[in-house]
Amino acid sequence: TTYICKASPMTTSVLDSCLNFSEEEEVILKYWKEIDAFRTSISLSAGKPEYTFYDGPPFATGLPHYGHILAGTIKDTVTRYAHQTGHKVARRFGWDCHGLPVEYEIDKALGLNSREEVLAMGIGVYNSHCRSIVQRYTREWETVVTRLGRWIDFENDYRTMDLSFMESVWWVFKTLFDKGLVYRGYKVMPYSTTCATPLSNFEAGLNYKDVTDIAVVVSFPLRDEPNVSLVAWTTTPWTLPSNLALCVNAHLNYVQVRSVADKKIYIVAEMRLTQLFPALRSKKFQQGDEARIYEVLKSFKGAELVGRMYEPLFHFYDSAERRSCAFKVIADEYVTSEAGTGIVHQAPAFGEDDYRVCVRNKIVDVIMNGERSLPCPVDANGRFVSPVSGDLQGMPVKLADAAICSLLHKMGRLVLKESHEHSYPFCWRSDTPLIYKAVPSWFVAVETIRENLIQNNKQTYWVPASVKEKRFHNWLVDAKDWAISRNRFWGTPIPLWVSEDHKEMVAIGCVAELRAKCELADGSQIPMNLSDLHRESVDSLVVASPSRSGVFLHRVDEVFDCWFESGSMPYAQLHYPFECSEKEFLKKFPADFIAEGLDQTRGWFYTLMVISTALFNKPAFKNLIVNGLVLAADGKKMSKRLKNYPDPTLVINAHGADALRLYLINSPVVKGETIKFVESGVRGVLRDVLLPWFNAFRFFTQQASRWEIKNSTGNKFTQDNDRVRKSQNIMDVWIMASLDSLVHFVHEEMRTYRLYTVVPRLVGFLGDLTNWYVRLNRSRLKGTDGEDSALTSLAVLYDVLLKMTVIMAPFTPFFAEYLYQHLRKRLLTSNTANLPEDAIGKADSVHYIMLPLAGNPKADGKVLVGMSLLQQVVELGRRAREAATISMKTPVKRVIIVCDSALTLDGLRGELESYVLEELNTWEIVLTSDVETWCSISALPNLPILAKRLGKQVRSAADAIKGLDSASLRSFSRTGSIMICVDGKLLHFSKGDLIVKSAFSGDSTRYIATSSSDGGLTVAVCTVQDDALRRQGITRDFCNRVNKLRKKRKLNIADQVDIFYAESAPLDNISTTRALTCNSNLLNRARIYPVDFSCCRGQILISDKYASPGGSNNLSIALAVPAPSLAPAAKKKFAGYVALETLLATCDLSNSKIHGSLENNPFELKLGIDIFPSASSARSLGKGLLAP
């Protein structure tokens, strides 16, 4: 494809029968680049109301996938719409540069396995490696995003690793710190041993998997009754070396039982004996067999166990001081009888409830640093360390379960070992199992602002609303304090300098404050050229104690969770409050619109809400679209490893970006549901939406060219709004009213961000335009009803096509541009100097133009109802034909349309009636409201719905429904409501409760019928055929094949050809010649004038042989270059002069007469009487077919 010029960027001729959408999109991209379309559109919107959009920053360490493409398409569609409705819409791309994704890649690349290895390398060196790969794929991202047609600013992007961004993040933290919303504490958190860092709860929820783990039941002998053991069940044997207590429920019933098999005595919850004795779960177990398995010695409440001491499992934490407070039974309500033994082993460093219960019962004291401090024998990389000893020391905890079970077995403490299937969290980045581990962290006190979060959420608008009202609301109701610190290196350092005892803390909120309060450890000042705030630049800085001379505060070791940074982007992208004033900031906050996937409900959406509420007590956004997940065709998550999805780039290259965009946003995924991505769906959009749309435009162009050729004034076709407004043609009135209704609908629904209603309506209108308006007006557009009528129809079609390019521009930006650039050539170009740059026609891009507003359509309800009925009738008629295997080319004698509403049928009478005749290829239509004569009606109960509502009454209701008379059922079909007596009571039934069926009761030997789903409309097609019908069918088939040959030969509408045919062996005595002669009106209407093959004198362009349905079994058709041909009378007169026709082929036909002599006999041939330029013209003006 070669680029031509900005005024006409498209290279494919509109008369070509095939358009390569993907290639044309590439050309349009070059055009946009040449005219700097995106920035020009922004400059043209100067002074207009601002529409603020926040783009959630993706990581640039991987390539974009369909989830990114979907979210990007939604964002682009909405922001394009906002621009085209009179707003200034700044769109900046952002990059999430910090965090685990980057560090994980570096750790893999450098073979680093522990925190100590990083420290040995040096934080500065490590971070330089991280910085080097942060934007590894930014060029690829920009290429893919741009190729999708998304307009967004990459040059003025924001990066979370830039000093300006990081400084604003510091300001956010200091503001929260000053408000008393930041504190340090221990918390048991999801912990990635691979990445050596804690994760937030919402990160832990991103990657759950079904796994099989070892589950054990372990005995804990009572100190005062060594022969009696408490038994606890756990799926994490690796936590047993840290056991400090056992927890029961004080209100549950417990039993002391003796095992019949080994005579050992155990204490277990009465409801959980099945966990201790698996035989009770066996299918062979029968009631009464308990005595052969165990003997109950006594029963009691859990409260009686509280305070009892037991023997520790391991000696690692067994000391006199520990024994004074630990290794005893405590109680809490979180213990239930739903799983396990009703006794839960407590390892306070590895369980959230364990920690809470043990702190409350003074099993541990996290404030003290002595023996009673929190026991945690696991290092940052998830390996056992001292005091755990022996073979366990240095072993990864998730691999230690088997070794621990072996030790327990040797100690005689392993009661039961089995496999347990359950859902378990994995690290979302490294895809390795998480553990739960108590770590010292810095927290934002979210629980103190929980009520404000709930109230601020109510001020936002979500699509779908259910995510806001249920999933997100429930998350906020149970919101926990947010651990914002990470024990990592590549991130924004937490700007907090503390004393060793943490009693003195100084938060730094900006670079200026850093210079004012900090100094190097040797007392020197911070260099003036400080240009970075990462750890290597600030870790060595100290702050003099405000209260103690000679004491210095040091920065805490942690960096921010990258979610804290992305949640701070509304402020940090603007470098607020440093470079952006309060006034300017308030223009851009909160955002008018954001959009991301459902997985961000507990991610970005949550952090935005928390930080904005903590800072300003308002939400960070007003409107939000939540898209669902894009799965592979097999319903599984898309996986590079499994290669279960097609490469997006290949899909775009094959089908175009517009097809992919429309496929995604015309699916349930735009309202939070999932979609299984199948490439055939993208191909379907191209086939069913874009190609018919192109063909409608192509047909318009062909007919406009035809009109220009036929027009004697030499004028070109141009826009004529006045002609459009004055048209009284029912089809023109209908399509313009439909367009006006569409415009109104699009604006109403886009204001509420309901793409899931807008896109189907747009696609539906294009279907109406291509499948109904263009098809039903083909002959009119071709001039069959006169050139003035053709001109009016062309003006209407042009107006609709032009407006649809503007309306569809946000959704299919490439094809809208393609059509606009071609259509604008036909706009009147005079007096455009004073028009604004974004005026339709003058605008260099369709994306500069404002969307049209709804007007006042002149169509009355009768037209719209009639057209709706016409569409239903045609669809039902086609289905009836298919059922009878009657081709649409074969005419039928009669179609009966039965509807119980005479008023509705009136909508079909008049002009629309002729369209039904044409579309169903019938000689006659009969409209009748006499449904009792033609149709029977019955109803069945919708049992799945009624059973839930009526319960036992459903049988009586079903009998009553089946007994309803036809009058009641027809009334129900019209109103959708009925009262029915069921068991002596009147009950109301509405649409959906009853399944109404209508059946044709006419003569089934002569008619075949289909009915609408509600039974309100029936169309019956006469199946009786005779020779007259067959002859007309042969003629229609002949015309169809001629047009296919023209298309195959790629002839334009202006290309004149002669049409010749020859037949042999006619079937059933119906010859093609006879059929064509009897239906010359059809041929004239189609401007097809066939001539006997023996008259062919011109060069044959294309030919075909086939068996004509119902006619000749060997029919040949040929299209030839037009050659001079004699009229029938002249041909008869000069029949003996064979050389005459050869001579005529060389004659100049520009004169009105031809003189000459044949064998000394003079002759004179008059043009248009005796001789014609072509066989077709001779046929069209002559009487009858030319004979050989």
PDB file of N, CA and C in Angstrom, residues 1-6 8-13 23-24 26-28 30-31 34:
ATOM      1  N   THR A   1       0.849  -1.189   0.000  1.00  0.00           N
ATOM      2  CA  THR A   1       0.000   0.000   0.000  1.00  0.00           C
ATOM      3  C   THR A   1       0.882   1.235   0.000  1.00  0.00           C
ATOM      4  N   THR A   2       0.537   2.183  -0.838  1.00  0.00           N
ATOM      5  CA  THR A   2       1.320   3.409  -0.951  1.00  0.00           C
ATOM      6  C   THR A   2       0.542   4.583  -0.406  1.00  0.00           C
ATOM      7  N   TYR A   3       1.181   5.379   0.410  1.00  0.00           N
ATOM      8  CA  TYR A   3       0.532   6.555   0.975  1.00  0.00           C
ATOM      9  C   TYR A   3       0.494   7.657  -0.076  1.00  0.00           C
ATOM     10  N   ILE A   4      -0.670   8.312  -0.174  1.00  0.00           N
ATOM     11  CA  ILE A   4      -0.826   9.321  -1.226  1.00  0.00           C
ATOM     12  C   ILE A   4      -0.704  10.722  -0.654  1.00  0.00           C
ATOM     13  N   CYS A   5      -1.719  11.213   0.016  1.00  0.00           N
ATOM     14  CA  CYS A   5      -1.670  12.562   0.553  1.00  0.00           C
ATOM     15  C   CYS A   5      -2.668  12.694   1.677  1.00  0.00           C
ATOM     16  N   LYS A   6      -2.506  13.738   2.482  1.00  0.00           N
ATOM     17  CA  LYS A   6      -3.345  13.857   3.664  1.00  0.00           C
ATOM     18  C   LYS A   6      -4.807  14.131   3.321  1.00  0.00           C
ATOM     19  N   SER A   8      -6.525  12.735   1.022  1.00  0.00           N
ATOM     20  CA  SER A   8      -7.194  11.489   0.650  1.00  0.00           C
ATOM     21  C   SER A   8      -6.280  10.327   0.994  1.00  0.00           C
ATOM     22  N   PRO A   9      -6.266   9.928   2.266  1.00  0.00           N
ATOM     23  CA  PRO A   9      -5.267   8.949   2.705  1.00  0.00           C
ATOM     24  C   PRO A   9      -5.516   7.532   2.219  1.00  0.00           C
ATOM     25  N   MET A  10      -6.750   7.200   1.834  1.00  0.00           N
ATOM     26  CA  MET A  10      -7.039   5.831   1.488  1.00  0.00           C
ATOM     27  C   MET A  10      -6.622   5.508   0.049  1.00  0.00           C
ATOM     28  N   THR A  11      -6.118   4.285  -0.117  1.00  0.00           N
ATOM     29  CA  THR A  11      -5.537   3.911  -1.399  1.00  0.00           C
ATOM     30  C   THR A  11      -6.398   2.924  -2.165  1.00  0.00           C
ATOM     31  N   THR A  12      -7.250   2.188  -1.478  1.00  0.00           N
ATOM     32  CA  THR A  12      -8.077   1.188  -2.141  1.00  0.00           C
ATOM     33  C   THR A  12      -9.241   1.868  -2.853  1.00  0.00           C
ATOM     34  N   SER A  13      -9.447   1.535  -4.101  1.00  0.00           N
ATOM     35  CA  SER A  13     -10.598   2.085  -4.819  1.00  0.00           C
ATOM     36  C   SER A  13     -11.872   1.606  -4.167  1.00  0.00           C
ATOM     37  N   GLU A  23      -4.702  -3.484   6.192  1.00  0.00           N
ATOM     38  CA  GLU A  23      -3.774  -2.645   5.423  1.00  0.00           C
ATOM     39  C   GLU A  23      -4.238  -1.200   5.392  1.00  0.00           C
ATOM     40  N   GLU A  24      -5.534  -0.978   5.219  1.00  0.00           N
ATOM     41  CA  GLU A  24      -6.049   0.392   5.212  1.00  0.00           C
ATOM     42  C   GLU A  24      -5.826   1.074   6.560  1.00  0.00           C
ATOM     43  N   GLU A  26      -3.295   0.618   8.533  1.00  0.00           N
ATOM     44  CA  GLU A  26      -1.898   1.048   8.557  1.00  0.00           C
ATOM     45  C   GLU A  26      -1.733   2.375   7.812  1.00  0.00           C
ATOM     46  N   VAL A  27      -2.431   2.518   6.687  1.00  0.00           N
ATOM     47  CA  VAL A  27      -2.368   3.755   5.921  1.00  0.00           C
ATOM     48  C   VAL A  27      -2.939   4.918   6.738  1.00  0.00           C
ATOM     49  N   ILE A  28      -4.051   4.655   7.422  1.00  0.00           N
ATOM     50  CA  ILE A  28      -4.683   5.702   8.236  1.00  0.00           C
ATOM     51  C   ILE A  28      -3.769   6.114   9.383  1.00  0.00           C
ATOM     52  N   LYS A  30      -0.563   6.240   9.314  1.00  0.00           N
ATOM     53  CA  LYS A  30       0.415   7.168   8.718  1.00  0.00           C
ATOM     54  C   LYS A  30      -0.212   8.545   8.505  1.00  0.00           C
ATOM     55  N   TYR A  31      -1.469   8.549   8.086  1.00  0.00           N
ATOM     56  CA  TYR A  31      -2.166   9.810   7.874  1.00  0.00           C
ATOM     57  C   TYR A  31      -2.311  10.574   9.186  1.00  0.00           C
ATOM     58  N   GLU A  34       0.930  12.109  10.070  1.00  0.00           N
ATOM     59  CA  GLU A  34       1.303  13.261   9.239  1.00  0.00           C
ATOM     60  C   GLU A  34       0.586  14.529   9.702  1.00  0.00           C
TER      61      GLU A  34
END
